[in-house]
Amino acid sequence: MDSNSVSPMPELAPIAEFDKSPPSPPNEEVPMDDLPPPPATISQSEGKKIKVQRTRSYESDDHERGACEWCEYALVITLATILLIGVSALTIFWVFYYRGGYAWADENPAKQFNLHPTLMVGGFITFSGFSVLLYRICRCFRRIYVKLLHAIFHALAFPCIVIGFLAVFDYHNKSGINNFYSLHSWIGLVAMGLFGIQYAVGFFSFLLLLICNKGTANFRASLVPVHAAFGILTFVLGVAACLTGLTEKALFDIGAEKYSSMTEESIVVNAIGMSIVAVAVVVMFTVRGTGGYRLRKVAAQHPS
């Protein structure tokens, strides 16, 4: 081998460059703020909570109305309106044509009594009936306006019932007739008591709505089925009181003989009674189910 020949040196790999910064002391703790956030591993059941809300809705809000349903709705509401107004008009006609009209004087207590059937029919049947039907009639109104109209009709019924009660109470005292002895008077007392309680509860609930809407939503929603059920019960008792009162009036004032012989006044009194029955049937049919209201639970999921 030639001594002068030098074999080429193999090419060396480059030296890796390392981080020359001094290592941190072993006991030094890394602040928690500098650490990255942990991965999101929260399950769906833990990360979301179910919030159950009580909301009120009309019974048929879930679906669109068909042509037959709209025809039934228009027919029933029209019939109910005619009956509710007609029964009061027929009662006024009966009092003026057959009973001599109205008065509030000592010289003619009988005319003062005439205020009792007219105002009780107006309060318990006409105004209370419209108040119950409002949640079916005013389907396109905002709920707050329906509540306001509901309160207005109750406010109209309240003085009618009070004045009608005072008229017959004063008439009995002037005529020497005992008070609260008949089935009619007992049913009427219960109906008036329930009406007063309903009016107070409804006013209190509406006042809470105006003062604090969101904070009292659950409480007011829990009152709805109770208020609706007792409202229908009060209306039914009012119907029963009016029917028994008409029967008493026919037997005492017209007389059993004339009443049984079907005189003109007897027919008018029976027509008023059958109109009240028809009103009750139509109102019960219209608010069948839950009185125009039902409670439903809506599960609204909100991420935490």
mmCIF file of C-alpha atoms in Angstrom:
data_model
loop_
_atom_site.group_PDB
_atom_site.id
_atom_site.type_symbol
_atom_site.label_atom_id
_atom_site.label_comp_id
_atom_site.label_asym_id
_atom_site.label_seq_id
_atom_site.Cartn_x
_atom_site.Cartn_y
_atom_site.Cartn_z
ATOM 1 C CA MET A 1 0.000 0.000 0.000
ATOM 2 C CA ASP A 2 1.233 3.460 -0.821
ATOM 3 C CA SER A 3 2.125 5.291 2.385
ATOM 4 C CA ASN A 4 1.380 8.609 0.833
ATOM 5 C CA SER A 5 -2.241 7.765 0.069
ATOM 6 C CA VAL A 6 -4.652 8.719 2.828
ATOM 7 C CA SER A 7 -8.072 7.117 2.971
ATOM 8 C CA PRO A 8 -10.906 9.659 3.169
ATOM 9 C CA MET A 9 -12.479 10.186 6.615
ATOM 10 C CA PRO A 10 -16.123 9.204 6.909
ATOM 11 C CA GLU A 11 -18.549 12.106 7.250
ATOM 12 C CA LEU A 12 -19.662 12.476 10.845
ATOM 13 C CA ALA A 13 -23.289 13.030 11.779
ATOM 14 C CA PRO A 14 -24.068 16.495 13.067
ATOM 15 C CA ILE A 15 -24.203 16.857 16.813
ATOM 16 C CA ALA A 16 -27.728 17.311 18.073
ATOM 17 C CA GLU A 17 -28.446 20.642 19.606
ATOM 18 C CA PHE A 18 -29.987 20.466 23.054
ATOM 19 C CA ASP A 19 -31.758 23.068 25.121
ATOM 20 C CA LYS A 20 -28.997 24.779 27.024
ATOM 21 C CA SER A 21 -31.320 26.447 29.526
ATOM 22 C CA PRO A 22 -30.628 25.327 33.078
ATOM 23 C CA PRO A 23 -33.039 22.710 34.366
ATOM 24 C CA SER A 24 -35.589 23.769 36.954
ATOM 25 C CA PRO A 25 -34.976 22.651 40.509
ATOM 26 C CA PRO A 26 -36.673 19.326 41.315
ATOM 27 C CA ASN A 27 -38.716 20.736 44.209
ATOM 28 C CA GLU A 28 -40.075 23.760 42.306
ATOM 29 C CA GLU A 29 -43.826 23.603 41.748
ATOM 30 C CA VAL A 30 -45.407 24.829 38.551
ATOM 31 C CA PRO A 31 -48.238 27.306 39.209
ATOM 32 C CA MET A 32 -51.690 25.928 38.477
ATOM 33 C CA ASP A 33 -52.531 28.969 36.415
ATOM 34 C CA ASP A 34 -49.860 28.038 33.907
ATOM 35 C CA LEU A 35 -51.274 24.579 33.296
ATOM 36 C CA PRO A 36 -53.572 24.031 30.314
ATOM 37 C CA PRO A 37 -57.201 23.348 31.057
ATOM 38 C CA PRO A 38 -58.137 19.675 31.374
ATOM 39 C CA PRO A 39 -59.972 18.061 28.490
ATOM 40 C CA ALA A 40 -63.770 18.280 28.572
ATOM 41 C CA THR A 41 -64.852 14.841 29.708
ATOM 42 C CA ILE A 42 -68.108 15.791 31.432
ATOM 43 C CA SER A 43 -70.882 13.457 30.492
ATOM 44 C CA GLN A 44 -74.107 14.735 29.014
ATOM 45 C CA SER A 45 -76.094 13.877 32.100
ATOM 46 C CA GLU A 46 -73.670 15.839 34.303
ATOM 47 C CA GLY A 47 -73.012 18.688 31.903
ATOM 48 C CA LYS A 48 -76.621 19.495 31.245
ATOM 49 C CA LYS A 49 -79.391 19.894 33.729
ATOM 50 C CA ILE A 50 -83.032 19.491 33.014
ATOM 51 C CA LYS A 51 -85.178 22.431 33.958
ATOM 52 C CA VAL A 52 -88.855 21.592 34.278
ATOM 53 C CA GLN A 53 -91.118 24.521 33.687
ATOM 54 C CA ARG A 54 -94.851 24.743 34.127
ATOM 55 C CA THR A 55 -96.478 26.582 31.306
ATOM 56 C CA ARG A 56 -100.118 27.097 30.477
ATOM 57 C CA SER A 57 -101.470 26.507 27.048
ATOM 58 C CA TYR A 58 -104.811 26.042 25.385
ATOM 59 C CA GLU A 59 -105.912 22.486 24.958
ATOM 60 C CA SER A 60 -105.597 22.548 21.174
ATOM 61 C CA ASP A 61 -102.405 24.551 20.784
ATOM 62 C CA ASP A 62 -100.491 21.417 19.737
ATOM 63 C CA HIS A 63 -102.057 21.155 16.310
ATOM 64 C CA GLU A 64 -103.673 23.276 13.666
ATOM 65 C CA ARG A 65 -107.427 23.357 13.488
ATOM 66 C CA GLY A 66 -109.152 21.751 10.567
ATOM 67 C CA ALA A 67 -112.239 23.019 8.800
ATOM 68 C CA CYS A 68 -114.600 20.860 10.878
ATOM 69 C CA GLU A 69 -113.004 22.027 14.131
ATOM 70 C CA TRP A 70 -113.330 25.668 13.111
ATOM 71 C CA CYS A 71 -117.006 25.124 12.214
ATOM 72 C CA GLU A 72 -117.635 23.464 15.580
ATOM 73 C CA TYR A 73 -115.789 26.268 17.349
ATOM 74 C CA ALA A 74 -117.762 29.019 15.578
ATOM 75 C CA LEU A 75 -121.097 27.233 16.097
ATOM 76 C CA VAL A 76 -120.586 26.570 19.808
ATOM 77 C CA ILE A 77 -119.268 30.055 20.588
ATOM 78 C CA THR A 78 -122.116 31.717 18.649
ATOM 79 C CA LEU A 79 -124.712 29.558 20.392
ATOM 80 C CA ALA A 80 -123.183 30.229 23.820
ATOM 81 C CA THR A 81 -123.144 33.992 23.234
ATOM 82 C CA ILE A 82 -126.790 34.033 22.100
ATOM 83 C CA LEU A 83 -127.879 31.960 25.100
ATOM 84 C CA LEU A 84 -125.881 33.951 27.648
ATOM 85 C CA ILE A 85 -127.317 37.261 26.476
ATOM 86 C CA GLY A 86 -130.757 35.835 25.732
ATOM 87 C CA VAL A 87 -131.339 34.364 29.189
ATOM 88 C CA SER A 88 -130.816 37.751 30.855
ATOM 89 C CA ALA A 89 -132.990 39.482 28.254
ATOM 90 C CA LEU A 90 -135.762 36.930 28.762
ATOM 91 C CA THR A 91 -135.593 37.393 32.536
ATOM 92 C CA ILE A 92 -135.901 41.185 32.187
ATOM 93 C CA PHE A 93 -138.844 40.722 29.813
ATOM 94 C CA TRP A 94 -140.571 38.384 32.328
ATOM 95 C CA VAL A 95 -140.127 40.858 35.189
ATOM 96 C CA PHE A 96 -141.387 43.882 33.235
ATOM 97 C CA TYR A 97 -144.265 42.157 31.446
ATOM 98 C CA TYR A 98 -145.592 39.883 34.196
ATOM 99 C CA ARG A 99 -144.135 41.119 37.516
ATOM 100 C CA GLY A 100 -144.507 44.903 37.234
ATOM 101 C CA GLY A 101 -140.865 45.991 36.912
ATOM 102 C CA TYR A 102 -138.354 47.017 39.582
ATOM 103 C CA ALA A 103 -138.253 49.209 42.673
ATOM 104 C CA TRP A 104 -136.325 49.741 45.902
ATOM 105 C CA ALA A 105 -138.936 51.231 48.175
ATOM 106 C CA ASP A 106 -140.911 50.312 51.254
ATOM 107 C CA GLU A 107 -144.278 50.798 49.579
ATOM 108 C CA ASN A 108 -143.769 47.963 47.081
ATOM 109 C CA PRO A 109 -141.445 45.222 48.372
ATOM 110 C CA ALA A 110 -142.543 42.823 45.618
ATOM 111 C CA LYS A 111 -140.918 44.992 42.970
ATOM 112 C CA GLN A 112 -137.795 45.140 45.075
ATOM 113 C CA PHE A 113 -137.725 41.339 45.076
ATOM 114 C CA ASN A 114 -137.743 41.405 41.274
ATOM 115 C CA LEU A 115 -134.178 42.647 41.395
ATOM 116 C CA HIS A 116 -133.116 39.315 42.898
ATOM 117 C CA PRO A 117 -133.810 36.937 39.976
ATOM 118 C CA THR A 118 -132.642 39.433 37.372
ATOM 119 C CA LEU A 119 -129.325 40.257 39.050
ATOM 120 C CA MET A 120 -128.595 36.659 40.062
ATOM 121 C CA VAL A 121 -129.165 35.419 36.518
ATOM 122 C CA GLY A 122 -127.006 38.256 35.212
ATOM 123 C CA GLY A 123 -124.218 37.637 37.731
ATOM 124 C CA PHE A 124 -124.112 33.846 38.042
ATOM 125 C CA ILE A 125 -125.103 32.964 34.468
ATOM 126 C CA THR A 126 -124.358 35.722 31.962
ATOM 127 C CA PHE A 127 -121.254 37.433 33.336
ATOM 128 C CA SER A 128 -119.794 34.318 34.958
ATOM 129 C CA GLY A 129 -120.510 32.313 31.805
ATOM 130 C CA PHE A 130 -118.665 34.815 29.629
ATOM 131 C CA SER A 131 -115.836 34.869 32.156
ATOM 132 C CA VAL A 132 -115.454 31.085 31.890
ATOM 133 C CA LEU A 133 -115.725 31.066 28.082
ATOM 134 C CA LEU A 134 -113.167 33.831 27.511
ATOM 135 C CA TYR A 135 -110.281 31.359 27.312
ATOM 136 C CA ARG A 136 -112.102 29.694 24.416
ATOM 137 C CA ILE A 137 -113.523 32.777 22.702
ATOM 138 C CA CYS A 138 -110.398 34.984 22.697
ATOM 139 C CA ARG A 139 -108.029 32.476 21.104
ATOM 140 C CA CYS A 140 -105.977 35.090 19.229
ATOM 141 C CA PHE A 141 -105.542 37.521 22.118
ATOM 142 C CA ARG A 142 -102.449 37.804 24.264
ATOM 143 C CA ARG A 143 -102.821 35.936 27.544
ATOM 144 C CA ILE A 144 -102.551 39.091 29.662
ATOM 145 C CA TYR A 145 -105.499 40.649 27.808
ATOM 146 C CA VAL A 146 -107.595 37.516 28.307
ATOM 147 C CA LYS A 147 -106.827 37.617 32.033
ATOM 148 C CA LEU A 148 -107.851 41.269 32.137
ATOM 149 C CA LEU A 149 -111.171 40.565 30.398
ATOM 150 C CA HIS A 150 -111.703 37.611 32.744
ATOM 151 C CA ALA A 151 -111.245 39.940 35.715
ATOM 152 C CA ILE A 152 -113.576 42.563 34.187
ATOM 153 C CA PHE A 153 -116.449 40.088 33.744
ATOM 154 C CA HIS A 154 -115.961 38.863 37.307
ATOM 155 C CA ALA A 155 -115.979 42.489 38.475
ATOM 156 C CA LEU A 156 -119.311 42.976 36.664
ATOM 157 C CA ALA A 157 -120.773 39.823 38.216
ATOM 158 C CA PHE A 158 -119.719 40.739 41.754
ATOM 159 C CA PRO A 159 -122.031 43.771 42.303
ATOM 160 C CA CYS A 160 -124.907 41.945 40.598
ATOM 161 C CA ILE A 161 -124.654 39.070 43.087
ATOM 162 C CA VAL A 162 -124.228 41.359 46.096
ATOM 163 C CA ILE A 163 -127.135 43.670 45.223
ATOM 164 C CA GLY A 164 -129.342 40.701 44.318
ATOM 165 C CA PHE A 165 -128.643 39.120 47.696
ATOM 166 C CA LEU A 166 -129.326 42.362 49.584
ATOM 167 C CA ALA A 167 -132.597 42.856 47.684
ATOM 168 C CA VAL A 168 -134.049 39.485 48.686
ATOM 169 C CA PHE A 169 -132.656 39.706 52.227
ATOM 170 C CA ASP A 170 -134.287 43.092 52.777
ATOM 171 C CA TYR A 171 -137.525 41.882 51.155
ATOM 172 C CA HIS A 172 -137.711 38.904 53.525
ATOM 173 C CA ASN A 173 -137.140 41.142 56.549
ATOM 174 C CA LYS A 174 -139.846 43.591 55.460
ATOM 175 C CA SER A 175 -142.310 40.792 54.707
ATOM 176 C CA GLY A 176 -141.618 38.773 57.848
ATOM 177 C CA ILE A 177 -140.261 35.763 55.938
ATOM 178 C CA ASN A 178 -137.505 33.655 57.441
ATOM 179 C CA ASN A 179 -134.126 33.751 55.738
ATOM 180 C CA PHE A 180 -132.050 30.761 54.596
ATOM 181 C CA TYR A 181 -134.685 28.101 55.187
ATOM 182 C CA SER A 182 -134.949 26.587 51.691
ATOM 183 C CA LEU A 183 -132.683 24.423 49.569
ATOM 184 C CA HIS A 184 -132.458 27.308 47.093
ATOM 185 C CA SER A 185 -131.015 29.618 49.738
ATOM 186 C CA TRP A 186 -128.481 27.019 50.907
ATOM 187 C CA ILE A 187 -127.219 26.387 47.386
ATOM 188 C CA GLY A 188 -127.090 30.123 46.774
ATOM 189 C CA LEU A 189 -125.050 30.723 49.935
ATOM 190 C CA VAL A 190 -122.479 28.107 48.942
ATOM 191 C CA ALA A 191 -122.299 29.522 45.418
ATOM 192 C CA MET A 192 -121.796 33.077 46.725
ATOM 193 C CA GLY A 193 -119.114 31.934 49.155
ATOM 194 C CA LEU A 194 -117.184 30.099 46.458
ATOM 195 C CA PHE A 195 -117.553 33.057 44.114
ATOM 196 C CA GLY A 196 -116.073 35.396 46.729
ATOM 197 C CA ILE A 197 -113.137 33.063 47.372
ATOM 198 C CA GLN A 198 -112.540 32.664 43.633
ATOM 199 C CA TYR A 199 -112.612 36.418 43.131
ATOM 200 C CA ALA A 200 -110.102 36.986 45.944
ATOM 201 C CA VAL A 201 -107.727 34.243 44.726
ATOM 202 C CA GLY A 202 -107.930 35.433 41.127
ATOM 203 C CA PHE A 203 -107.276 39.042 42.116
ATOM 204 C CA PHE A 204 -104.342 37.989 44.290
ATOM 205 C CA SER A 205 -102.839 35.899 41.466
ATOM 206 C CA PHE A 206 -103.265 38.725 38.943
ATOM 207 C CA LEU A 207 -101.681 41.170 41.402
ATOM 208 C CA LEU A 208 -98.670 38.856 41.754
ATOM 209 C CA LEU A 209 -98.432 38.724 37.959
ATOM 210 C CA LEU A 210 -98.187 42.506 37.785
ATOM 211 C CA ILE A 211 -95.720 42.817 40.668
ATOM 212 C CA CYS A 212 -93.387 39.890 40.021
ATOM 213 C CA ASN A 213 -94.031 37.849 36.895
ATOM 214 C CA LYS A 214 -91.010 35.527 36.760
ATOM 215 C CA GLY A 215 -90.541 35.067 40.481
ATOM 216 C CA THR A 216 -94.122 33.856 41.016
ATOM 217 C CA ALA A 217 -94.581 31.867 37.791
ATOM 218 C CA ASN A 218 -94.464 28.419 39.420
ATOM 219 C CA PHE A 219 -96.782 29.456 42.249
ATOM 220 C CA ARG A 220 -99.339 30.978 39.885
ATOM 221 C CA ALA A 221 -99.126 27.944 37.593
ATOM 222 C CA SER A 222 -99.926 25.658 40.523
ATOM 223 C CA LEU A 223 -103.072 27.720 41.214
ATOM 224 C CA VAL A 224 -104.423 27.356 37.672
ATOM 225 C CA PRO A 225 -106.011 23.866 37.880
ATOM 226 C CA VAL A 226 -107.497 24.600 41.314
ATOM 227 C CA HIS A 227 -108.878 27.969 40.192
ATOM 228 C CA ALA A 228 -110.309 26.453 36.997
ATOM 229 C CA ALA A 229 -111.966 23.515 38.789
ATOM 230 C CA PHE A 230 -113.565 25.675 41.483
ATOM 231 C CA GLY A 231 -114.626 28.203 38.858
ATOM 232 C CA ILE A 232 -116.606 25.544 37.000
ATOM 233 C CA LEU A 233 -118.027 24.271 40.308
ATOM 234 C CA THR A 234 -119.154 27.799 41.225
ATOM 235 C CA PHE A 235 -120.826 28.195 37.835
ATOM 236 C CA VAL A 236 -122.673 24.879 38.209
ATOM 237 C CA LEU A 237 -123.855 25.815 41.718
ATOM 238 C CA GLY A 238 -125.032 29.178 40.370
ATOM 239 C CA VAL A 239 -127.057 27.332 37.718
ATOM 240 C CA ALA A 240 -128.597 25.098 40.390
ATOM 241 C CA ALA A 241 -129.456 28.101 42.575
ATOM 242 C CA CYS A 242 -131.157 29.898 39.682
ATOM 243 C CA LEU A 243 -133.209 26.818 38.716
ATOM 244 C CA THR A 244 -134.411 26.140 42.247
ATOM 245 C CA GLY A 245 -135.173 29.849 42.703
ATOM 246 C CA LEU A 246 -137.310 29.939 39.545
ATOM 247 C CA THR A 247 -139.209 26.889 40.761
ATOM 248 C CA GLU A 248 -139.911 28.552 44.112
ATOM 249 C CA LYS A 249 -141.016 31.755 42.411
ATOM 250 C CA ALA A 250 -143.372 29.868 40.111
ATOM 251 C CA LEU A 251 -144.964 27.861 42.914
ATOM 252 C CA PHE A 252 -145.275 30.723 45.430
ATOM 253 C CA ASP A 253 -146.223 33.664 43.196
ATOM 254 C CA ILE A 254 -147.874 32.136 40.154
ATOM 255 C CA GLY A 255 -149.486 29.400 42.207
ATOM 256 C CA ALA A 256 -149.539 25.653 41.800
ATOM 257 C CA GLU A 257 -152.867 25.627 39.919
ATOM 258 C CA LYS A 258 -151.953 28.301 37.360
ATOM 259 C CA TYR A 259 -148.461 26.893 36.987
ATOM 260 C CA SER A 260 -149.756 23.406 36.317
ATOM 261 C CA SER A 261 -152.272 24.731 33.792
ATOM 262 C CA MET A 262 -149.408 26.108 31.671
ATOM 263 C CA THR A 263 -150.327 29.784 31.571
ATOM 264 C CA GLU A 264 -148.298 32.244 29.519
ATOM 265 C CA GLU A 265 -146.183 33.266 32.506
ATOM 266 C CA SER A 266 -145.567 29.610 33.358
ATOM 267 C CA ILE A 267 -144.257 28.996 29.853
ATOM 268 C CA VAL A 268 -141.974 32.040 30.094
ATOM 269 C CA VAL A 269 -140.589 30.887 33.464
ATOM 270 C CA ASN A 270 -139.987 27.395 32.080
ATOM 271 C CA ALA A 271 -138.303 28.924 29.023
ATOM 272 C CA ILE A 272 -135.929 30.861 31.297
ATOM 273 C CA GLY A 273 -135.106 27.644 33.172
ATOM 274 C CA MET A 274 -134.471 25.664 29.991
ATOM 275 C CA SER A 275 -132.304 28.499 28.656
ATOM 276 C CA ILE A 276 -130.191 28.282 31.823
ATOM 277 C CA VAL A 277 -129.875 24.516 31.348
ATOM 278 C CA ALA A 278 -128.852 25.047 27.711
ATOM 279 C CA VAL A 279 -126.231 27.586 28.805
ATOM 280 C CA ALA A 280 -124.805 25.087 31.290
ATOM 281 C CA VAL A 281 -124.638 22.342 28.649
ATOM 282 C CA VAL A 282 -122.938 24.564 26.068
ATOM 283 C CA VAL A 283 -120.448 25.988 28.581
ATOM 284 C CA MET A 284 -119.555 22.517 29.904
ATOM 285 C CA PHE A 285 -119.126 21.236 26.340
ATOM 286 C CA THR A 286 -116.931 24.192 25.404
ATOM 287 C CA VAL A 287 -114.609 23.953 28.390
ATOM 288 C CA ARG A 288 -114.609 20.149 28.538
ATOM 289 C CA GLY A 289 -111.291 18.623 29.636
ATOM 290 C CA THR A 290 -109.686 21.096 32.000
ATOM 291 C CA GLY A 291 -111.747 24.230 31.703
ATOM 292 C CA GLY A 292 -109.740 25.688 28.817
ATOM 293 C CA TYR A 293 -106.453 25.216 30.585
ATOM 294 C CA ARG A 294 -104.081 22.366 31.089
ATOM 295 C CA LEU A 295 -100.697 22.150 32.707
ATOM 296 C CA ARG A 296 -97.890 20.564 30.782
ATOM 297 C CA LYS A 297 -94.282 20.058 31.731
ATOM 298 C CA VAL A 298 -91.753 21.300 29.200
ATOM 299 C CA ALA A 299 -88.234 19.875 29.581
ATOM 300 C CA ALA A 300 -85.893 22.596 28.392
ATOM 301 C CA GLN A 301 -82.224 21.524 28.363
ATOM 302 C CA HIS A 302 -79.682 24.263 29.055
ATOM 303 C CA PRO A 303 -75.892 23.618 28.939
ATOM 304 C CA SER A 304 -74.194 24.229 32.267
#
